[in-house]
């Protein structure tokens, strides 16, 4: 098993029939990942946060399930990768205590984000992804 700590935001673009994998649903524990197999890595290769470069981001497959743990509150759950997304640039998010930066590479559905954080206030959190 491997782990990576990244920043995560939430998005509300999944209507149940869209997304790169065709079944993205805002009401499920799902997320978009910047490096989806067959779609390429959308994370800029020159983007480096806390020594981690975007070009080293692991690739996940459509409908692959990963274990996600919120580093701010230890809430853990399985999340299915159902979309391909990128923050659209190089964003380095701070963890909940502001101690270090993490590369934003995951966008969770609103349902998943609220499960981990309790609300959409703030819109960002740090997560450890186990795969």
GROMACS .gro file of N, CA and C in nm:
model
  393
    1UNK      N    1   0.084  -0.118   0.000
    1UNK     CA    2   0.000   0.000   0.000
    1UNK      C    3   0.088   0.125   0.000
    2UNK      N    4   0.046   0.224  -0.073
    2UNK     CA    5   0.117   0.352  -0.079
    2UNK      C    6   0.023   0.461  -0.032
    3UNK      N    7   0.082   0.573   0.007
    3UNK     CA    8   0.004   0.688   0.052
    3UNK      C    9   0.061   0.816  -0.009
    4UNK      N   10  -0.029   0.912  -0.025
    4UNK     CA   11   0.010   1.046  -0.067
    4UNK      C   12  -0.082   1.144   0.003
    5UNK      N   13  -0.027   1.254   0.050
    5UNK     CA   14  -0.107   1.359   0.112
    5UNK      C   15  -0.122   1.473   0.012
    6UNK      N   16  -0.246   1.510  -0.013
    6UNK     CA   17  -0.278   1.614  -0.111
    6UNK      C   18  -0.384   1.707  -0.055
    7UNK      N   19  -0.402   1.818  -0.121
    7UNK     CA   20  -0.511   1.908  -0.089
    7UNK      C   21  -0.635   1.866  -0.166
    8UNK      N   22  -0.752   1.889  -0.107
    8UNK     CA   23  -0.877   1.855  -0.172
    8UNK      C   24  -0.977   1.969  -0.156
    9UNK      N   25  -1.048   1.994  -0.262
    9UNK     CA   26  -1.158   2.091  -0.259
    9UNK      C   27  -1.286   2.014  -0.290
   10UNK      N   28  -1.398   2.084  -0.299
   10UNK     CA   29  -1.522   2.017  -0.339
   10UNK      C   30  -1.574   2.082  -0.466
   11UNK      N   31  -1.652   2.004  -0.540
   11UNK     CA   32  -1.714   2.057  -0.660
   11UNK      C   33  -1.852   1.996  -0.676
   12UNK      N   34  -1.936   2.061  -0.754
   12UNK     CA   35  -2.076   2.019  -0.768
   12UNK      C   36  -2.112   1.997  -0.915
   13UNK      N   37  -2.020   1.937  -0.990
   13UNK     CA   38  -2.043   1.922  -1.133
   13UNK      C   39  -2.094   1.785  -1.174
   14UNK      N   40  -2.116   1.694  -1.078
   14UNK     CA   41  -2.158   1.557  -1.111
   14UNK      C   42  -2.309   1.544  -1.109
   15UNK      N   43  -2.368   1.514  -1.224
   15UNK     CA   44  -2.515   1.504  -1.230
   15UNK      C   45  -2.565   1.360  -1.237
   16UNK      N   46  -2.477   1.262  -1.218
   16UNK     CA   47  -2.518   1.122  -1.222
   16UNK      C   48  -2.491   1.053  -1.353
   17UNK      N   49  -2.461   1.129  -1.457
   17UNK     CA   50  -2.437   1.068  -1.588
   17UNK      C   51  -2.313   1.123  -1.657
   18UNK      N   52  -2.242   1.209  -1.591
   18UNK     CA   53  -2.128   1.272  -1.657
   18UNK      C   54  -1.998   1.235  -1.588
   19UNK      N   55  -1.897   1.312  -1.612
   19UNK     CA   56  -1.765   1.283  -1.558
   19UNK      C   57  -1.689   1.193  -1.654
   20UNK      N   58  -1.561   1.187  -1.638
   20UNK     CA   59  -1.477   1.109  -1.728
   20UNK      C   60  -1.515   0.962  -1.729
   21UNK      N   61  -1.566   0.912  -1.618
   21UNK     CA   62  -1.601   0.770  -1.607
   21UNK      C   63  -1.748   0.744  -1.635
   22UNK      N   64  -1.826   0.849  -1.656
   22UNK     CA   65  -1.966   0.836  -1.696
   22UNK      C   66  -2.066   0.817  -1.585
   23UNK      N   67  -2.022   0.812  -1.458
   23UNK     CA   68  -2.119   0.789  -1.351
   23UNK      C   69  -2.092   0.877  -1.229
   24UNK      N   70  -2.047   0.997  -1.252
   24UNK     CA   71  -2.017   1.090  -1.144
   24UNK      C   72  -2.149   1.138  -1.082
   25UNK      N   73  -2.160   1.128  -0.951
   25UNK     CA   74  -2.285   1.161  -0.883
   25UNK      C   75  -2.256   1.242  -0.756
   26UNK      N   76  -2.309   1.362  -0.747
   26UNK     CA   77  -2.287   1.450  -0.632
   26UNK      C   78  -2.333   1.389  -0.499
   27UNK      N   79  -2.424   1.292  -0.503
   27UNK     CA   80  -2.479   1.234  -0.381
   27UNK      C   81  -2.402   1.113  -0.330
   28UNK      N   82  -2.290   1.080  -0.395
   28UNK     CA   83  -2.211   0.964  -0.357
   28UNK      C   84  -2.072   1.005  -0.309
   29UNK      N   85  -2.003   0.908  -0.247
   29UNK     CA   86  -1.865   0.930  -0.200
   29UNK      C   87  -1.772   0.914  -0.319
   30UNK      N   88  -1.757   1.022  -0.395
   30UNK     CA   89  -1.679   1.018  -0.518
   30UNK      C   90  -1.586   1.138  -0.525
   31UNK      N   91  -1.489   1.128  -0.616
   31UNK     CA   92  -1.394   1.238  -0.633
   31UNK      C   93  -1.338   1.238  -0.774
   32UNK      N   94  -1.287   1.352  -0.811
   32UNK     CA   95  -1.210   1.367  -0.934
   32UNK      C   96  -1.063   1.368  -0.894
   33UNK      N   97  -0.979   1.309  -0.979
   33UNK     CA   98  -0.836   1.300  -0.953
   33UNK      C   99  -0.762   1.358  -1.072
   34UNK      N  100  -0.654   1.431  -1.047
   34UNK     CA  101  -0.582   1.502  -1.154
   34UNK      C  102  -0.508   1.409  -1.249
   35UNK      N  103  -0.477   1.287  -1.210
   35UNK     CA  104  -0.404   1.194  -1.298
   35UNK      C  105  -0.486   1.067  -1.312
   36UNK      N  106  -0.578   1.065  -1.410
   36UNK     CA  107  -0.666   0.952  -1.433
   36UNK      C  108  -0.615   0.871  -1.552
   37UNK      N  109  -0.595   0.741  -1.532
   37UNK     CA  110  -0.544   0.654  -1.639
   37UNK      C  111  -0.627   0.669  -1.765
   38UNK      N  112  -0.559   0.684  -1.877
   38UNK     CA  113  -0.626   0.700  -2.005
   38UNK      C  114  -0.659   0.844  -2.039
   39UNK      N  115  -0.643   0.935  -1.943
   39UNK     CA  116  -0.676   1.075  -1.966
   39UNK      C  117  -0.555   1.166  -1.946
   40UNK      N  118  -0.448   1.114  -1.888
   40UNK     CA  119  -0.328   1.194  -1.866
   40UNK      C  120  -0.329   1.266  -1.733
   41UNK      N  121  -0.217   1.328  -1.705
   41UNK     CA  122  -0.198   1.401  -1.580
   41UNK      C  123  -0.220   1.549  -1.606
   42UNK      N  124  -0.321   1.606  -1.543
   42UNK     CA  125  -0.352   1.747  -1.561
   42UNK      C  126  -0.273   1.837  -1.467
   43UNK      N  127  -0.201   1.777  -1.373
   43UNK     CA  128  -0.123   1.857  -1.278
   43UNK      C  129   0.003   1.907  -1.348
   44UNK      N  130   0.029   2.035  -1.340
   44UNK     CA  131   0.148   2.089  -1.406
   44UNK      C  132   0.275   2.021  -1.353
   45UNK      N  133   0.363   1.977  -1.444
   45UNK     CA  134   0.483   1.905  -1.404
   45UNK      C  135   0.578   1.994  -1.324
   46UNK      N  136   0.571   2.123  -1.344
   46UNK     CA  137   0.658   2.215  -1.271
   46UNK      C  138   0.604   2.255  -1.135
   47UNK      N  139   0.486   2.204  -1.100
   47UNK     CA  140   0.424   2.242  -0.974
   47UNK      C  141   0.483   2.158  -0.861
   48UNK      N  142   0.545   2.224  -0.765
   48UNK     CA  143   0.605   2.154  -0.653
   48UNK      C  144   0.555   2.215  -0.522
   49UNK      N  145   0.507   2.129  -0.433
   49UNK     CA  146   0.463   2.171  -0.301
   49UNK      C  147   0.529   2.080  -0.198
   50UNK      N  148   0.598   2.138  -0.105
   50UNK     CA  149   0.662   2.063   0.002
   50UNK      C  150   0.747   1.948  -0.053
   51UNK      N  151   0.815   1.973  -0.165
   51UNK     CA  152   0.904   1.874  -0.223
   51UNK      C  153   0.836   1.775  -0.315
   52UNK      N  154   0.704   1.779  -0.326
   52UNK     CA  155   0.633   1.685  -0.413
   52UNK      C  156   0.603   1.754  -0.545
   53UNK      N  157   0.640   1.691  -0.655
   53UNK     CA  158   0.619   1.747  -0.788
   53UNK      C  159   0.497   1.684  -0.853
   54UNK      N  160   0.418   1.765  -0.920
   54UNK     CA  161   0.296   1.718  -0.985
   54UNK      C  162   0.318   1.606  -1.084
   55UNK      N  163   0.436   1.598  -1.145
   55UNK     CA  164   0.461   1.493  -1.243
   55UNK      C  165   0.470   1.355  -1.178
   56UNK      N  166   0.486   1.348  -1.046
   56UNK     CA  167   0.495   1.221  -0.975
   56UNK      C  168   0.362   1.175  -0.916
   57UNK      N  169   0.255   1.243  -0.952
   57UNK     CA  170   0.123   1.209  -0.900
   57UNK      C  171   0.082   1.070  -0.950
   58UNK      N  172   0.040   0.978  -0.860
   58UNK     CA  173   0.001   0.845  -0.906
   58UNK      C  174  -0.123   0.850  -0.995
   59UNK      N  175  -0.131   0.756  -1.088
   59UNK     CA  176  -0.247   0.746  -1.178
   59UNK      C  177  -0.347   0.648  -1.118
   60UNK      N  178  -0.474   0.687  -1.117
   60UNK     CA  179  -0.581   0.599  -1.075
   60UNK      C  180  -0.670   0.571  -1.195
   61UNK      N  181  -0.740   0.459  -1.191
   61UNK     CA  182  -0.830   0.419  -1.299
   61UNK      C  183  -0.973   0.461  -1.266
   62UNK      N  184  -1.056   0.470  -1.371
   62UNK     CA  185  -1.198   0.497  -1.351
   62UNK      C  186  -1.256   0.396  -1.255
   63UNK      N  187  -1.333   0.445  -1.160
   63UNK     CA  188  -1.405   0.366  -1.060
   63UNK      C  189  -1.314   0.294  -0.962
   64UNK      N  190  -1.187   0.330  -0.957
   64UNK     CA  191  -1.097   0.276  -0.855
   64UNK      C  192  -1.136   0.336  -0.720
   65UNK      N  193  -1.137   0.254  -0.618
   65UNK     CA  194  -1.170   0.301  -0.484
   65UNK      C  195  -1.041   0.319  -0.404
   66UNK      N  196  -1.029   0.434  -0.341
   66UNK     CA  197  -0.913   0.465  -0.257
   66UNK      C  198  -0.964   0.496  -0.116
   67UNK      N  199  -0.877   0.484  -0.020
   67UNK     CA  200  -0.911   0.520   0.117
   67UNK      C  201  -0.861   0.662   0.142
   68UNK      N  202  -0.950   0.747   0.188
   68UNK     CA  203  -0.917   0.887   0.211
   68UNK      C  204  -0.932   0.917   0.360
   69UNK      N  205  -0.831   0.983   0.415
   69UNK     CA  206  -0.834   1.023   0.556
   69UNK      C  207  -0.809   1.173   0.564
   70UNK      N  208  -0.901   1.244   0.626
   70UNK     CA  209  -0.885   1.389   0.644
   70UNK      C  210  -0.778   1.410   0.750
   71UNK      N  211  -0.671   1.480   0.716
   71UNK     CA  212  -0.560   1.498   0.809
   71UNK      C  213  -0.592   1.597   0.920
   72UNK      N  214  -0.704   1.666   0.907
   72UNK     CA  215  -0.742   1.763   1.010
   72UNK      C  216  -0.826   1.703   1.121
   73UNK      N  217  -0.896   1.591   1.093
   73UNK     CA  218  -0.985   1.536   1.195
   73UNK      C  219  -0.986   1.383   1.199
   74UNK      N  220  -0.903   1.319   1.118
   74UNK     CA  221  -0.889   1.172   1.113
   74UNK      C  222  -1.012   1.098   1.062
   75UNK      N  223  -1.112   1.167   1.007
   75UNK     CA  224  -1.226   1.099   0.946
   75UNK      C  225  -1.175   1.023   0.823
   76UNK      N  226  -1.214   0.896   0.812
   76UNK     CA  227  -1.165   0.809   0.705
   76UNK      C  228  -1.282   0.741   0.635
   77UNK      N  229  -1.273   0.728   0.502
   77UNK     CA  230  -1.378   0.659   0.426
   77UNK      C  231  -1.322   0.619   0.290
   78UNK      N  232  -1.393   0.526   0.226
   78UNK     CA  233  -1.361   0.487   0.089
   78UNK      C  234  -1.425   0.586  -0.007
   79UNK      N  235  -1.350   0.624  -0.109
   79UNK     CA  236  -1.398   0.719  -0.209
   79UNK      C  237  -1.368   0.661  -0.347
   80UNK      N  238  -1.467   0.667  -0.436
   80UNK     CA  239  -1.450   0.616  -0.571
   80UNK      C  240  -1.409   0.729  -0.665
   81UNK      N  241  -1.306   0.703  -0.745
   81UNK     CA  242  -1.259   0.801  -0.844
   81UNK      C  243  -1.348   0.788  -0.968
   82UNK      N  244  -1.423   0.896  -0.999
   82UNK     CA  245  -1.517   0.890  -1.110
   82UNK      C  246  -1.502   1.004  -1.210
   83UNK      N  247  -1.400   1.086  -1.190
   83UNK     CA  248  -1.384   1.198  -1.282
   83UNK      C  249  -1.237   1.237  -1.289
   84UNK      N  250  -1.205   1.314  -1.390
   84UNK     CA  251  -1.070   1.363  -1.416
   84UNK      C  252  -1.075   1.514  -1.403
   85UNK      N  253  -0.997   1.566  -1.313
   85UNK     CA  254  -1.007   1.709  -1.288
   85UNK      C  255  -0.873   1.760  -1.238
   86UNK      N  256  -0.856   1.886  -1.250
   86UNK     CA  257  -0.737   1.953  -1.200
   86UNK      C  258  -0.780   2.090  -1.151
   87UNK      N  259  -0.708   2.144  -1.054
   87UNK     CA  260  -0.741   2.279  -1.009
   87UNK      C  261  -0.714   2.384  -1.115
   88UNK      N  262  -0.658   2.346  -1.229
   88UNK     CA  263  -0.637   2.440  -1.337
   88UNK      C  264  -0.510   2.521  -1.324
   89UNK      N  265  -0.423   2.480  -1.238
   89UNK     CA  266  -0.296   2.548  -1.219
   89UNK      C  267  -0.224   2.487  -1.102
   90UNK      N  268  -0.122   2.551  -1.057
   90UNK     CA  269  -0.044   2.498  -0.946
   90UNK      C  270  -0.092   2.562  -0.817
   91UNK      N  271  -0.167   2.486  -0.737
   91UNK     CA  272  -0.217   2.534  -0.610
   91UNK      C  273  -0.155   2.453  -0.498
   92UNK      N  274  -0.094   2.520  -0.404
   92UNK     CA  275  -0.039   2.454  -0.287
   92UNK      C  276  -0.126   2.495  -0.168
   93UNK      N  277  -0.199   2.399  -0.113
   93UNK     CA  278  -0.290   2.426  -0.002
   93UNK      C  279  -0.220   2.395   0.130
   94UNK      N  280  -0.253   2.471   0.230
   94UNK     CA  281  -0.198   2.445   0.363
   94UNK      C  282  -0.285   2.344   0.434
   95UNK      N  283  -0.222   2.261   0.517
   95UNK     CA  284  -0.301   2.167   0.595
   95UNK      C  285  -0.380   2.244   0.701
   96UNK      N  286  -0.457   2.174   0.781
   96UNK     CA  287  -0.548   2.238   0.876
   96UNK      C  288  -0.475   2.325   0.978
   97UNK      N  289  -0.351   2.293   1.009
   97UNK     CA  290  -0.274   2.371   1.105
   97UNK      C  291  -0.182   2.473   1.039
   98UNK      N  292  -0.181   2.474   0.906
   98UNK     CA  293  -0.099   2.570   0.833
   98UNK      C  294   0.049   2.542   0.838
   99UNK      N  295   0.087   2.418   0.873
   99UNK     CA  296   0.228   2.387   0.889
   99UNK      C  297   0.302   2.361   0.759
  100UNK      N  298   0.236   2.302   0.661
  100UNK     CA  299   0.305   2.272   0.536
  100UNK      C  300   0.207   2.279   0.420
  101UNK      N  301   0.260   2.282   0.302
  101UNK     CA  302   0.177   2.289   0.183
  101UNK      C  303   0.160   2.152   0.121
  102UNK      N  304   0.044   2.127   0.066
  102UNK     CA  305   0.017   2.004  -0.007
  102UNK      C  306  -0.038   2.040  -0.144
  103UNK      N  307  -0.005   1.959  -0.243
  103UNK     CA  308  -0.049   1.980  -0.379
  103UNK      C  309  -0.197   1.945  -0.392
  104UNK      N  310  -0.278   2.038  -0.441
  104UNK     CA  311  -0.420   2.009  -0.459
  104UNK      C  312  -0.437   1.921  -0.582
  105UNK      N  313  -0.483   1.799  -0.561
  105UNK     CA  314  -0.496   1.703  -0.671
  105UNK      C  315  -0.630   1.632  -0.672
  106UNK      N  316  -0.717   1.659  -0.575
  106UNK     CA  317  -0.845   1.589  -0.564
  106UNK      C  318  -0.958   1.690  -0.545
  107UNK      N  319  -1.067   1.667  -0.617
  107UNK     CA  320  -1.191   1.742  -0.597
  107UNK      C  321  -1.297   1.641  -0.559
  108UNK      N  322  -1.351   1.652  -0.439
  108UNK     CA  323  -1.454   1.559  -0.394
  108UNK      C  324  -1.593   1.613  -0.427
  109UNK      N  325  -1.688   1.520  -0.443
  109UNK     CA  326  -1.826   1.564  -0.455
  109UNK      C  327  -1.864   1.635  -0.324
  110UNK      N  328  -1.964   1.717  -0.331
  110UNK     CA  329  -2.006   1.789  -0.211
  110UNK      C  330  -2.043   1.692  -0.099
  111UNK      N  331  -2.108   1.582  -0.132
  111UNK     CA  332  -2.146   1.482  -0.032
  111UNK      C  333  -2.022   1.428   0.040
  112UNK      N  334  -1.919   1.391  -0.036
  112UNK     CA  335  -1.797   1.337   0.024
  112UNK      C  336  -1.726   1.444   0.107
  113UNK      N  337  -1.717   1.564   0.054
  113UNK     CA  338  -1.647   1.671   0.125
  113UNK      C  339  -1.713   1.700   0.259
  114UNK      N  340  -1.845   1.708   0.261
  114UNK     CA  341  -1.917   1.734   0.386
  114UNK      C  342  -1.900   1.617   0.483
  115UNK      N  343  -1.894   1.495   0.431
  115UNK     CA  344  -1.871   1.379   0.518
  115UNK      C  345  -1.739   1.395   0.594
  116UNK      N  346  -1.637   1.441   0.525
  116UNK     CA  347  -1.506   1.455   0.588
  116UNK      C  348  -1.495   1.579   0.676
  117UNK      N  349  -1.549   1.690   0.632
  117UNK     CA  350  -1.524   1.817   0.700
  117UNK      C  351  -1.641   1.872   0.781
  118UNK      N  352  -1.762   1.821   0.756
  118UNK     CA  353  -1.879   1.868   0.828
  118UNK      C  354  -1.955   1.978   0.757
  119UNK      N  355  -1.890   2.049   0.664
  119UNK     CA  356  -1.957   2.154   0.588
  119UNK      C  357  -1.869   2.190   0.468
  120UNK      N  358  -1.920   2.280   0.386
  120UNK     CA  359  -1.840   2.327   0.273
  120UNK      C  360  -1.768   2.457   0.306
  121UNK      N  361  -1.783   2.505   0.428
  121UNK     CA  362  -1.715   2.628   0.471
  121UNK      C  363  -1.565   2.610   0.456
  122UNK      N  364  -1.501   2.703   0.395
  122UNK     CA  365  -1.358   2.695   0.373
  122UNK      C  366  -1.324   2.631   0.241
  123UNK      N  367  -1.397   2.524   0.205
  123UNK     CA  368  -1.383   2.463   0.074
  123UNK      C  369  -1.258   2.382   0.047
  124UNK      N  370  -1.166   2.375   0.141
  124UNK     CA  371  -1.041   2.302   0.121
  124UNK      C  372  -1.006   2.221   0.245
  125UNK      N  373  -0.942   2.108   0.225
  125UNK     CA  374  -0.890   2.030   0.336
  125UNK      C  375  -0.771   1.948   0.287
  126UNK      N  376  -0.692   1.901   0.376
  126UNK     CA  377  -0.581   1.812   0.342
  126UNK      C  378  -0.622   1.669   0.368
  127UNK      N  379  -0.588   1.579   0.276
  127UNK     CA  380  -0.625   1.438   0.291
  127UNK      C  381  -0.506   1.349   0.260
  128UNK      N  382  -0.502   1.234   0.326
  128UNK     CA  383  -0.407   1.130   0.290
  128UNK      C  384  -0.483   1.025   0.212
  129UNK      N  385  -0.434   0.994   0.093
  129UNK     CA  386  -0.497   0.895   0.004
  129UNK      C  387  -0.413   0.768   0.010
  130UNK      N  388  -0.476   0.657   0.047
  130UNK     CA  389  -0.409   0.528   0.049
  130UNK      C  390  -0.459   0.447  -0.070
  131UNK      N  391  -0.363   0.390  -0.142
  131UNK     CA  392  -0.398   0.316  -0.264
  131UNK      C  393  -0.310   0.194  -0.280
   0.00000   0.00000   0.00000
